[in-house]
PDB file of C-alpha atoms in Angstrom:
ATOM      1  CA  UNK E   1     112.995  -0.394 -47.214  1.00 89.00           C
ATOM      2  CA  UNK E   2     112.144  -2.766 -44.363  1.00 96.00           C
ATOM      3  CA  UNK E   3     115.058  -4.651 -42.782  1.00 98.00           C
ATOM      4  CA  UNK E   4     115.435  -8.217 -44.018  1.00 98.00           C
ATOM      5  CA  UNK E   5     114.631 -11.175 -41.778  1.00 98.00           C
ATOM      6  CA  UNK E   6     115.710 -14.790 -42.060  1.00 98.00           C
ATOM      7  CA  UNK E   7     113.819 -17.430 -40.085  1.00 98.00           C
ATOM      8  CA  UNK E   8     115.339 -20.650 -38.792  1.00 98.00           C
ATOM      9  CA  UNK E   9     112.702 -23.009 -37.439  1.00 95.00           C
ATOM     10  CA  UNK E  10     109.207 -22.045 -38.544  1.00 87.00           C
ATOM     11  CA  UNK E  11     106.856 -23.992 -36.329  1.00 92.00           C
ATOM     12  CA  UNK E  12     103.742 -22.381 -34.898  1.00 95.00           C
ATOM     13  CA  UNK E  13     105.470 -19.417 -33.246  1.00 96.00           C
ATOM     14  CA  UNK E  14     107.848 -18.778 -36.130  1.00 96.00           C
ATOM     15  CA  UNK E  15     105.062 -18.899 -38.703  1.00 97.00           C
ATOM     16  CA  UNK E  16     102.820 -16.497 -36.796  1.00 98.00           C
ATOM     17  CA  UNK E  17     105.559 -13.956 -36.157  1.00 98.00           C
ATOM     18  CA  UNK E  18     106.818 -14.298 -39.727  1.00 98.00           C
ATOM     19  CA  UNK E  19     103.355 -13.627 -41.146  1.00 98.00           C
ATOM     20  CA  UNK E  20     102.773 -10.658 -38.861  1.00 98.00           C
ATOM     21  CA  UNK E  21     106.192  -9.107 -39.426  1.00 98.00           C
ATOM     22  CA  UNK E  22     105.780  -9.448 -43.191  1.00 98.00           C
ATOM     23  CA  UNK E  23     102.200  -8.168 -43.312  1.00 98.00           C
ATOM     24  CA  UNK E  24     102.994  -5.141 -41.144  1.00 98.00           C
ATOM     25  CA  UNK E  25     106.078  -4.195 -43.136  1.00 98.00           C
ATOM     26  CA  UNK E  26     108.212  -4.427 -39.997  1.00 98.00           C
ATOM     27  CA  UNK E  27     110.509  -6.888 -41.760  1.00 98.00           C
ATOM     28  CA  UNK E  28     110.965  -8.206 -45.261  1.00 98.00           C
ATOM     29  CA  UNK E  29     110.933 -11.983 -44.740  1.00 98.00           C
ATOM     30  CA  UNK E  30     113.666 -13.469 -46.875  1.00 98.00           C
ATOM     31  CA  UNK E  31     114.801 -17.090 -46.298  1.00 98.00           C
ATOM     32  CA  UNK E  32     112.985 -19.724 -44.213  1.00 98.00           C
ATOM     33  CA  UNK E  33     114.749 -22.879 -43.007  1.00 97.00           C
ATOM     34  CA  UNK E  34     113.045 -25.777 -41.227  1.00 94.00           C
ATOM     35  CA  UNK E  35     113.796 -29.474 -40.832  1.00 88.00           C
ATOM     36  CA  UNK E  36     112.557 -30.358 -44.311  1.00 90.00           C
ATOM     37  CA  UNK E  37     111.833 -28.741 -47.655  1.00 89.00           C
ATOM     38  CA  UNK E  38     108.175 -29.680 -47.239  1.00 92.00           C
ATOM     39  CA  UNK E  39     107.724 -27.977 -43.872  1.00 93.00           C
ATOM     40  CA  UNK E  40     109.684 -24.945 -45.065  1.00 94.00           C
ATOM     41  CA  UNK E  41     107.311 -24.692 -48.011  1.00 95.00           C
ATOM     42  CA  UNK E  42     104.307 -24.942 -45.703  1.00 96.00           C
ATOM     43  CA  UNK E  43     105.795 -22.203 -43.543  1.00 96.00           C
ATOM     44  CA  UNK E  44     106.346 -19.787 -46.425  1.00 97.00           C
ATOM     45  CA  UNK E  45     102.814 -20.403 -47.651  1.00 97.00           C
ATOM     46  CA  UNK E  46     101.450 -19.580 -44.193  1.00 97.00           C
ATOM     47  CA  UNK E  47     103.674 -16.512 -43.902  1.00 98.00           C
ATOM     48  CA  UNK E  48     102.750 -15.424 -47.420  1.00 98.00           C
ATOM     49  CA  UNK E  49     106.292 -14.596 -48.514  1.00 97.00           C
ATOM     50  CA  UNK E  50     109.822 -15.934 -48.222  1.00 97.00           C
ATOM     51  CA  UNK E  51     112.003 -18.535 -49.874  1.00 97.00           C
ATOM     52  CA  UNK E  52     112.035 -22.077 -48.497  1.00 97.00           C
ATOM     53  CA  UNK E  53     115.572 -23.449 -48.127  1.00 96.00           C
ATOM     54  CA  UNK E  54     117.023 -26.743 -46.953  1.00 91.00           C
ATOM     55  CA  UNK E  55     120.302 -25.659 -45.363  1.00 94.00           C
ATOM     56  CA  UNK E  56     122.199 -22.761 -43.845  1.00 94.00           C
ATOM     57  CA  UNK E  57     124.467 -22.744 -46.866  1.00 93.00           C
ATOM     58  CA  UNK E  58     121.505 -21.554 -48.971  1.00 95.00           C
ATOM     59  CA  UNK E  59     120.664 -18.609 -46.719  1.00 96.00           C
ATOM     60  CA  UNK E  60     121.618 -15.066 -47.616  1.00 95.00           C
ATOM     61  CA  UNK E  61     122.891 -12.322 -45.360  1.00 94.00           C
ATOM     62  CA  UNK E  62     120.097 -10.531 -43.485  1.00 97.00           C
ATOM     63  CA  UNK E  63     119.635  -7.626 -41.116  1.00 98.00           C
ATOM     64  CA  UNK E  64     117.962  -9.898 -38.553  1.00 98.00           C
ATOM     65  CA  UNK E  65     117.712 -13.600 -37.828  1.00 98.00           C
ATOM     66  CA  UNK E  66     114.903 -15.231 -35.846  1.00 98.00           C
ATOM     67  CA  UNK E  67     115.501 -18.607 -34.217  1.00 98.00           C
ATOM     68  CA  UNK E  68     112.108 -20.236 -33.629  1.00 97.00           C
ATOM     69  CA  UNK E  69     113.653 -23.643 -32.941  1.00 96.00           C
ATOM     70  CA  UNK E  70     113.247 -25.876 -29.885  1.00 95.00           C
ATOM     71  CA  UNK E  71     115.130 -24.777 -26.793  1.00 94.00           C
ATOM     72  CA  UNK E  72     117.751 -27.507 -27.129  1.00 95.00           C
ATOM     73  CA  UNK E  73     118.595 -26.325 -30.650  1.00 96.00           C
ATOM     74  CA  UNK E  74     119.110 -22.628 -29.878  1.00 97.00           C
ATOM     75  CA  UNK E  75     122.755 -23.014 -28.868  1.00 96.00           C
ATOM     76  CA  UNK E  76     123.755 -25.406 -31.655  1.00 96.00           C
ATOM     77  CA  UNK E  77     122.069 -23.353 -34.397  1.00 97.00           C
ATOM     78  CA  UNK E  78     123.629 -20.170 -33.058  1.00 97.00           C
ATOM     79  CA  UNK E  79     127.039 -21.823 -33.166  1.00 96.00           C
ATOM     80  CA  UNK E  80     126.441 -22.981 -36.744  1.00 96.00           C
ATOM     81  CA  UNK E  81     125.455 -19.482 -37.843  1.00 96.00           C
ATOM     82  CA  UNK E  82     128.609 -18.044 -36.304  1.00 96.00           C
ATOM     83  CA  UNK E  83     130.790 -20.755 -37.840  1.00 96.00           C
ATOM     84  CA  UNK E  84     129.253 -20.075 -41.252  1.00 94.00           C
ATOM     85  CA  UNK E  85     129.965 -16.358 -40.924  1.00 94.00           C
ATOM     86  CA  UNK E  86     126.356 -15.496 -41.765  1.00 93.00           C
ATOM     87  CA  UNK E  87     125.503 -13.072 -38.976  1.00 95.00           C
ATOM     88  CA  UNK E  88     127.957 -10.250 -39.432  1.00 90.00           C
ATOM     89  CA  UNK E  89     126.864  -7.377 -37.212  1.00 94.00           C
ATOM     90  CA  UNK E  90     123.179  -8.153 -37.583  1.00 97.00           C
ATOM     91  CA  UNK E  91     120.545  -8.955 -34.981  1.00 98.00           C
ATOM     92  CA  UNK E  92     119.980 -12.503 -33.777  1.00 98.00           C
ATOM     93  CA  UNK E  93     117.017 -13.280 -31.518  1.00 98.00           C
ATOM     94  CA  UNK E  94     115.207 -16.388 -30.364  1.00 98.00           C
ATOM     95  CA  UNK E  95     111.606 -16.922 -29.227  1.00 97.00           C
ATOM     96  CA  UNK E  96     112.094 -19.163 -26.195  1.00 94.00           C
ATOM     97  CA  UNK E  97     110.345 -18.403 -22.949  1.00 91.00           C
ATOM     98  CA  UNK E  98     112.779 -20.436 -20.867  1.00 90.00           C
ATOM     99  CA  UNK E  99     116.091 -19.434 -22.474  1.00 94.00           C
ATOM    100  CA  UNK E 100     117.642 -15.971 -22.349  1.00 95.00           C
ATOM    101  CA  UNK E 101     119.739 -14.022 -24.822  1.00 96.00           C
ATOM    102  CA  UNK E 102     122.793 -15.270 -22.908  1.00 95.00           C
ATOM    103  CA  UNK E 103     122.357 -18.529 -24.825  1.00 96.00           C
ATOM    104  CA  UNK E 104     123.416 -16.578 -27.922  1.00 98.00           C
ATOM    105  CA  UNK E 105     126.711 -15.540 -26.337  1.00 96.00           C
ATOM    106  CA  UNK E 106     128.907 -16.907 -29.130  1.00 97.00           C
ATOM    107  CA  UNK E 107     127.042 -14.724 -31.637  1.00 98.00           C
ATOM    108  CA  UNK E 108     127.420 -11.693 -29.371  1.00 97.00           C
ATOM    109  CA  UNK E 109     131.157 -12.319 -29.166  1.00 97.00           C
ATOM    110  CA  UNK E 110     131.231 -12.468 -32.965  1.00 96.00           C
ATOM    111  CA  UNK E 111     129.655  -8.996 -33.212  1.00 97.00           C
ATOM    112  CA  UNK E 112     125.947  -9.736 -33.523  1.00 98.00           C
ATOM    113  CA  UNK E 113     123.348  -7.961 -31.390  1.00 98.00           C
ATOM    114  CA  UNK E 114     121.380 -10.596 -29.488  1.00 98.00           C
ATOM    115  CA  UNK E 115     117.987 -10.719 -27.788  1.00 98.00           C
ATOM    116  CA  UNK E 116     115.051 -12.928 -26.893  1.00 97.00           C
ATOM    117  CA  UNK E 117     111.393 -12.264 -27.709  1.00 97.00           C
ATOM    118  CA  UNK E 118     108.746 -14.456 -26.078  1.00 95.00           C
ATOM    119  CA  UNK E 119     105.072 -13.954 -27.008  1.00 95.00           C
ATOM    120  CA  UNK E 120     102.913 -14.868 -24.006  1.00 92.00           C
ATOM    121  CA  UNK E 121     100.215 -16.735 -25.907  1.00 88.00           C
ATOM    122  CA  UNK E 122      99.010 -20.235 -26.573  1.00 85.00           C
ATOM    123  CA  UNK E 123      99.833 -21.061 -30.205  1.00 91.00           C
ATOM    124  CA  UNK E 124      97.579 -24.112 -30.505  1.00 87.00           C
ATOM    125  CA  UNK E 125      95.805 -22.478 -33.483  1.00 95.00           C
ATOM    126  CA  UNK E 126      98.374 -20.381 -35.399  1.00 95.00           C
ATOM    127  CA  UNK E 127      95.871 -18.889 -37.857  1.00 96.00           C
ATOM    128  CA  UNK E 128      93.637 -17.685 -35.049  1.00 97.00           C
ATOM    129  CA  UNK E 129      96.575 -16.255 -33.080  1.00 97.00           C
ATOM    130  CA  UNK E 130      97.763 -14.373 -36.167  1.00 97.00           C
ATOM    131  CA  UNK E 131      94.316 -12.837 -36.572  1.00 97.00           C
ATOM    132  CA  UNK E 132      94.012 -11.875 -32.906  1.00 97.00           C
ATOM    133  CA  UNK E 133      97.595 -11.038 -31.999  1.00 97.00           C
ATOM    134  CA  UNK E 134      96.998  -7.359 -31.287  1.00 97.00           C
ATOM    135  CA  UNK E 135      97.658  -6.613 -27.607  1.00 97.00           C
ATOM    136  CA  UNK E 136      99.745  -9.744 -27.007  1.00 97.00           C
ATOM    137  CA  UNK E 137     102.398  -9.296 -24.329  1.00 96.00           C
ATOM    138  CA  UNK E 138     105.950 -10.204 -25.326  1.00 97.00           C
ATOM    139  CA  UNK E 139     108.715 -10.614 -22.784  1.00 95.00           C
ATOM    140  CA  UNK E 140     111.887  -9.099 -24.237  1.00 97.00           C
ATOM    141  CA  UNK E 141     115.465  -8.747 -23.111  1.00 97.00           C
ATOM    142  CA  UNK E 142     118.853  -8.406 -24.731  1.00 97.00           C
ATOM    143  CA  UNK E 143     121.357  -6.073 -26.349  1.00 96.00           C
ATOM    144  CA  UNK E 144     120.305  -2.420 -26.637  1.00 97.00           C
ATOM    145  CA  UNK E 145     121.018  -2.423 -30.369  1.00 97.00           C
ATOM    146  CA  UNK E 146     118.879  -5.519 -30.909  1.00 98.00           C
ATOM    147  CA  UNK E 147     115.990  -4.096 -28.915  1.00 98.00           C
ATOM    148  CA  UNK E 148     116.187  -0.837 -30.861  1.00 98.00           C
ATOM    149  CA  UNK E 149     115.300  -2.844 -33.982  1.00 98.00           C
ATOM    150  CA  UNK E 150     112.877  -5.293 -32.386  1.00 98.00           C
ATOM    151  CA  UNK E 151     110.922  -2.784 -30.308  1.00 97.00           C
ATOM    152  CA  UNK E 152     109.408  -0.916 -33.276  1.00 97.00           C
ATOM    153  CA  UNK E 153     108.864  -4.206 -35.126  1.00 98.00           C
ATOM    154  CA  UNK E 154     106.865  -5.619 -32.229  1.00 98.00           C
ATOM    155  CA  UNK E 155     104.880  -2.401 -31.926  1.00 98.00           C
ATOM    156  CA  UNK E 156     104.055  -2.660 -35.639  1.00 98.00           C
ATOM    157  CA  UNK E 157     102.379  -6.042 -35.129  1.00 98.00           C
ATOM    158  CA  UNK E 158     100.429  -4.859 -32.094  1.00 98.00           C
ATOM    159  CA  UNK E 159     102.590  -6.544 -29.455  1.00 98.00           C
ATOM    160  CA  UNK E 160     103.018  -5.089 -25.979  1.00 97.00           C
ATOM    161  CA  UNK E 161     106.716  -5.491 -25.192  1.00 97.00           C
ATOM    162  CA  UNK E 162     107.581  -6.041 -21.523  1.00 96.00           C
ATOM    163  CA  UNK E 163     111.259  -5.834 -20.497  1.00 96.00           C
ATOM    164  CA  UNK E 164     112.369  -8.738 -18.292  1.00 95.00           C
ATOM    165  CA  UNK E 165     115.529  -9.661 -16.405  1.00 94.00           C
ATOM    166  CA  UNK E 166     117.614 -12.117 -18.405  1.00 91.00           C
ATOM    167  CA  UNK E 167     118.922 -13.703 -15.189  1.00 91.00           C
ATOM    168  CA  UNK E 168     115.335 -14.525 -14.132  1.00 92.00           C
ATOM    169  CA  UNK E 169     114.185 -15.831 -17.507  1.00 92.00           C
ATOM    170  CA  UNK E 170     113.518 -19.372 -16.255  1.00 88.00           C
ATOM    171  CA  UNK E 171     111.401 -18.101 -13.357  1.00 93.00           C
ATOM    172  CA  UNK E 172     109.564 -15.842 -15.822  1.00 91.00           C
ATOM    173  CA  UNK E 173     108.775 -18.811 -18.024  1.00 88.00           C
ATOM    174  CA  UNK E 174     107.653 -20.878 -15.041  1.00 92.00           C
ATOM    175  CA  UNK E 175     105.134 -18.125 -14.322  1.00 92.00           C
ATOM    176  CA  UNK E 176     103.592 -18.697 -17.742  1.00 87.00           C
ATOM    177  CA  UNK E 177     103.522 -22.447 -17.095  1.00 91.00           C
ATOM    178  CA  UNK E 178     101.605 -21.850 -13.857  1.00 95.00           C
ATOM    179  CA  UNK E 179      99.162 -19.493 -15.569  1.00 92.00           C
ATOM    180  CA  UNK E 180      98.538 -21.787 -18.534  1.00 90.00           C
ATOM    181  CA  UNK E 181      99.741 -25.400 -18.418  1.00 92.00           C
ATOM    182  CA  UNK E 182      99.218 -26.087 -14.725  1.00 97.00           C
ATOM    183  CA  UNK E 183      95.856 -24.348 -14.797  1.00 96.00           C
ATOM    184  CA  UNK E 184      94.786 -27.006 -17.306  1.00 96.00           C
ATOM    185  CA  UNK E 185      96.069 -29.726 -14.968  1.00 97.00           C
ATOM    186  CA  UNK E 186      94.116 -28.339 -12.006  1.00 98.00           C
ATOM    187  CA  UNK E 187      90.947 -28.065 -14.099  1.00 98.00           C
ATOM    188  CA  UNK E 188      91.426 -31.657 -15.260  1.00 98.00           C
ATOM    189  CA  UNK E 189      91.524 -32.753 -11.607  1.00 98.00           C
ATOM    190  CA  UNK E 190      88.319 -30.815 -10.907  1.00 98.00           C
ATOM    191  CA  UNK E 191      86.492 -32.290 -13.900  1.00 98.00           C
ATOM    192  CA  UNK E 192      87.527 -35.834 -13.051  1.00 98.00           C
ATOM    193  CA  UNK E 193      86.465 -35.356  -9.421  1.00 97.00           C
ATOM    194  CA  UNK E 194      83.049 -34.075 -10.485  1.00 97.00           C
ATOM    195  CA  UNK E 195      82.669 -37.131 -12.705  1.00 98.00           C
ATOM    196  CA  UNK E 196      83.694 -39.382  -9.812  1.00 97.00           C
ATOM    197  CA  UNK E 197      80.733 -37.861  -7.945  1.00 96.00           C
ATOM    198  CA  UNK E 198      78.406 -39.149 -10.660  1.00 97.00           C
ATOM    199  CA  UNK E 199      78.251 -36.297 -13.188  1.00 97.00           C
ATOM    200  CA  UNK E 200      78.721 -36.620 -16.927  1.00 98.00           C
ATOM    201  CA  UNK E 201      81.759 -34.907 -18.406  1.00 97.00           C
ATOM    202  CA  UNK E 202      79.482 -32.386 -20.108  1.00 97.00           C
ATOM    203  CA  UNK E 203      77.769 -31.508 -16.839  1.00 98.00           C
ATOM    204  CA  UNK E 204      81.123 -31.286 -15.056  1.00 97.00           C
ATOM    205  CA  UNK E 205      82.376 -28.755 -17.596  1.00 97.00           C
ATOM    206  CA  UNK E 206      79.156 -26.747 -17.380  1.00 98.00           C
ATOM    207  CA  UNK E 207      79.392 -26.667 -13.577  1.00 96.00           C
ATOM    208  CA  UNK E 208      83.098 -25.878 -13.368  1.00 97.00           C
ATOM    209  CA  UNK E 209      83.081 -23.212 -16.084  1.00 97.00           C
ATOM    210  CA  UNK E 210      81.331 -20.331 -14.284  1.00 97.00           C
ATOM    211  CA  UNK E 211      83.149 -21.050 -11.010  1.00 97.00           C
ATOM    212  CA  UNK E 212      86.582 -21.133 -12.636  1.00 97.00           C
ATOM    213  CA  UNK E 213      85.885 -18.125 -14.856  1.00 97.00           C
ATOM    214  CA  UNK E 214      84.605 -15.970 -11.978  1.00 97.00           C
ATOM    215  CA  UNK E 215      87.532 -16.978  -9.788  1.00 97.00           C
ATOM    216  CA  UNK E 216      90.059 -16.079 -12.477  1.00 97.00           C
ATOM    217  CA  UNK E 217      88.325 -12.756 -13.054  1.00 97.00           C
ATOM    218  CA  UNK E 218      88.511 -12.028  -9.315  1.00 97.00           C
ATOM    219  CA  UNK E 219      92.229 -12.856  -9.183  1.00 97.00           C
ATOM    220  CA  UNK E 220      92.958 -10.533 -12.103  1.00 96.00           C
ATOM    221  CA  UNK E 221      90.743  -7.778 -10.672  1.00 97.00           C
ATOM    222  CA  UNK E 222      91.599  -7.940  -6.964  1.00 96.00           C
ATOM    223  CA  UNK E 223      94.772 -10.003  -6.637  1.00 96.00           C
ATOM    224  CA  UNK E 224      95.163 -13.589  -5.473  1.00 96.00           C
ATOM    225  CA  UNK E 225      94.940 -12.930  -1.742  1.00 95.00           C
ATOM    226  CA  UNK E 226      91.614 -11.085  -1.857  1.00 95.00           C
ATOM    227  CA  UNK E 227      90.168 -13.551  -4.363  1.00 96.00           C
ATOM    228  CA  UNK E 228      90.827 -16.575  -2.164  1.00 96.00           C
ATOM    229  CA  UNK E 229      87.707 -18.221  -0.744  1.00 96.00           C
ATOM    230  CA  UNK E 230      86.875 -21.713   0.485  1.00 95.00           C
ATOM    231  CA  UNK E 231      87.763 -23.833   3.519  1.00 96.00           C
ATOM    232  CA  UNK E 232      91.408 -22.781   3.893  1.00 96.00           C
ATOM    233  CA  UNK E 233      90.524 -19.089   3.648  1.00 95.00           C
ATOM    234  CA  UNK E 234      87.947 -19.706   6.428  1.00 94.00           C
ATOM    235  CA  UNK E 235      90.394 -21.717   8.518  1.00 95.00           C
ATOM    236  CA  UNK E 236      88.246 -24.852   8.200  1.00 97.00           C
ATOM    237  CA  UNK E 237      91.074 -27.374   8.183  1.00 97.00           C
ATOM    238  CA  UNK E 238      88.755 -30.212   9.271  1.00 97.00           C
ATOM    239  CA  UNK E 239      87.035 -29.996   5.861  1.00 96.00           C
ATOM    240  CA  UNK E 240      90.417 -29.921   4.132  1.00 97.00           C
ATOM    241  CA  UNK E 241      91.438 -33.077   6.021  1.00 97.00           C
ATOM    242  CA  UNK E 242      88.227 -34.884   5.018  1.00 97.00           C
ATOM    243  CA  UNK E 243      88.715 -33.922   1.377  1.00 97.00           C
ATOM    244  CA  UNK E 244      92.340 -35.040   1.525  1.00 97.00           C
ATOM    245  CA  UNK E 245      91.343 -38.442   2.891  1.00 97.00           C
ATOM    246  CA  UNK E 246      88.614 -38.879   0.281  1.00 97.00           C
ATOM    247  CA  UNK E 247      90.925 -37.988  -2.586  1.00 97.00           C
ATOM    248  CA  UNK E 248      93.699 -40.250  -1.307  1.00 97.00           C
ATOM    249  CA  UNK E 249      91.209 -43.101  -1.348  1.00 97.00           C
ATOM    250  CA  UNK E 250      89.842 -42.251  -4.796  1.00 97.00           C
ATOM    251  CA  UNK E 251      92.994 -41.405  -6.776  1.00 97.00           C
ATOM    252  CA  UNK E 252      96.448 -41.223  -5.259  1.00 97.00           C
ATOM    253  CA  UNK E 253      97.951 -38.827  -7.801  1.00 97.00           C
ATOM    254  CA  UNK E 254      95.072 -36.383  -7.432  1.00 97.00           C
ATOM    255  CA  UNK E 255      95.418 -36.656  -3.664  1.00 97.00           C
ATOM    256  CA  UNK E 256      99.083 -35.678  -3.919  1.00 97.00           C
ATOM    257  CA  UNK E 257      98.163 -32.714  -6.114  1.00 97.00           C
ATOM    258  CA  UNK E 258      95.540 -31.603  -3.582  1.00 97.00           C
ATOM    259  CA  UNK E 259      98.067 -31.943  -0.734  1.00 98.00           C
ATOM    260  CA  UNK E 260     100.634 -29.760  -2.514  1.00 97.00           C
ATOM    261  CA  UNK E 261      98.025 -27.156  -3.448  1.00 97.00           C
ATOM    262  CA  UNK E 262      96.641 -27.103   0.102  1.00 97.00           C
ATOM    263  CA  UNK E 263     100.073 -26.317   1.512  1.00 97.00           C
ATOM    264  CA  UNK E 264     100.556 -23.521  -1.021  1.00 97.00           C
ATOM    265  CA  UNK E 265      97.064 -22.184  -0.316  1.00 97.00           C
ATOM    266  CA  UNK E 266      97.701 -22.098   3.447  1.00 97.00           C
ATOM    267  CA  UNK E 267     100.747 -19.956   2.712  1.00 97.00           C
ATOM    268  CA  UNK E 268      98.719 -17.694   0.435  1.00 97.00           C
ATOM    269  CA  UNK E 269      96.043 -17.264   3.112  1.00 96.00           C
ATOM    270  CA  UNK E 270      98.698 -16.297   5.664  1.00 95.00           C
ATOM    271  CA  UNK E 271     100.231 -13.759   3.306  1.00 94.00           C
ATOM    272  CA  UNK E 272      96.786 -12.358   2.504  1.00 92.00           C
ATOM    273  CA  UNK E 273      96.011 -11.879   6.216  1.00 86.00           C
ATOM    274  CA  UNK E 274      99.337 -11.174   7.976  1.00 76.00           C
ATOM    275  CA  UNK E 275      99.172 -11.308  11.749  1.00 62.00           C
ATOM    276  CA  UNK E 276      95.961 -13.346  11.768  1.00 54.00           C
TER     277      UNK E 276
END
């Protein structure tokens, strides 16, 4: 029989993992607790199995517990589980990218095996992610006993588990923010600047799309240093200065963003061509 799994906090990430774990047979999803009976019911319907509950006192013992709550609730919920005596010697893991398994220390001291599992995906559309999850990288770290259970479970849902250093978990998560969230911010600046030059938003997107896509493909194929082109890569700092002045006059916040990125790009160019 598959090990049992209880889920506390079934937002987008919790629902997707719950559905995949259940469908693959990696876990038998048992009890699901969220902030309300209504949302717990929605979660179990998305997952396809499980019993919606309204409090920890209604949850049964399980082989594993998944905390898919907000980062600020990981510690408090862990403490509540320990105080309620629900964990026993089972596995407790959370899904935060920024927090490590060390935030489950009280549970570890109580005998539970602890870990963190962070799927490196955008969960804006949970149904689509669930359908296309195969090959998703998951940063994992934690107790050997916990990983012995979670490793095969992640493999069963098509995840590619990547061990990470718990002490560097915040830096690891910042890397994902750079690759996803801040990429959106930079593209927003580009689109607004194109529109300031007289283009429609639709034209700006059409123009920026191939350039951004090809650049990203080059970075992933050759590395950032070799993919770098443009005025800083050529050493044309006069053009950079003119662009900086123009942006400062158009939109101060975008000018500050350009200034910070220019400094970082100068450093990248130096690292890409040491001794030049």
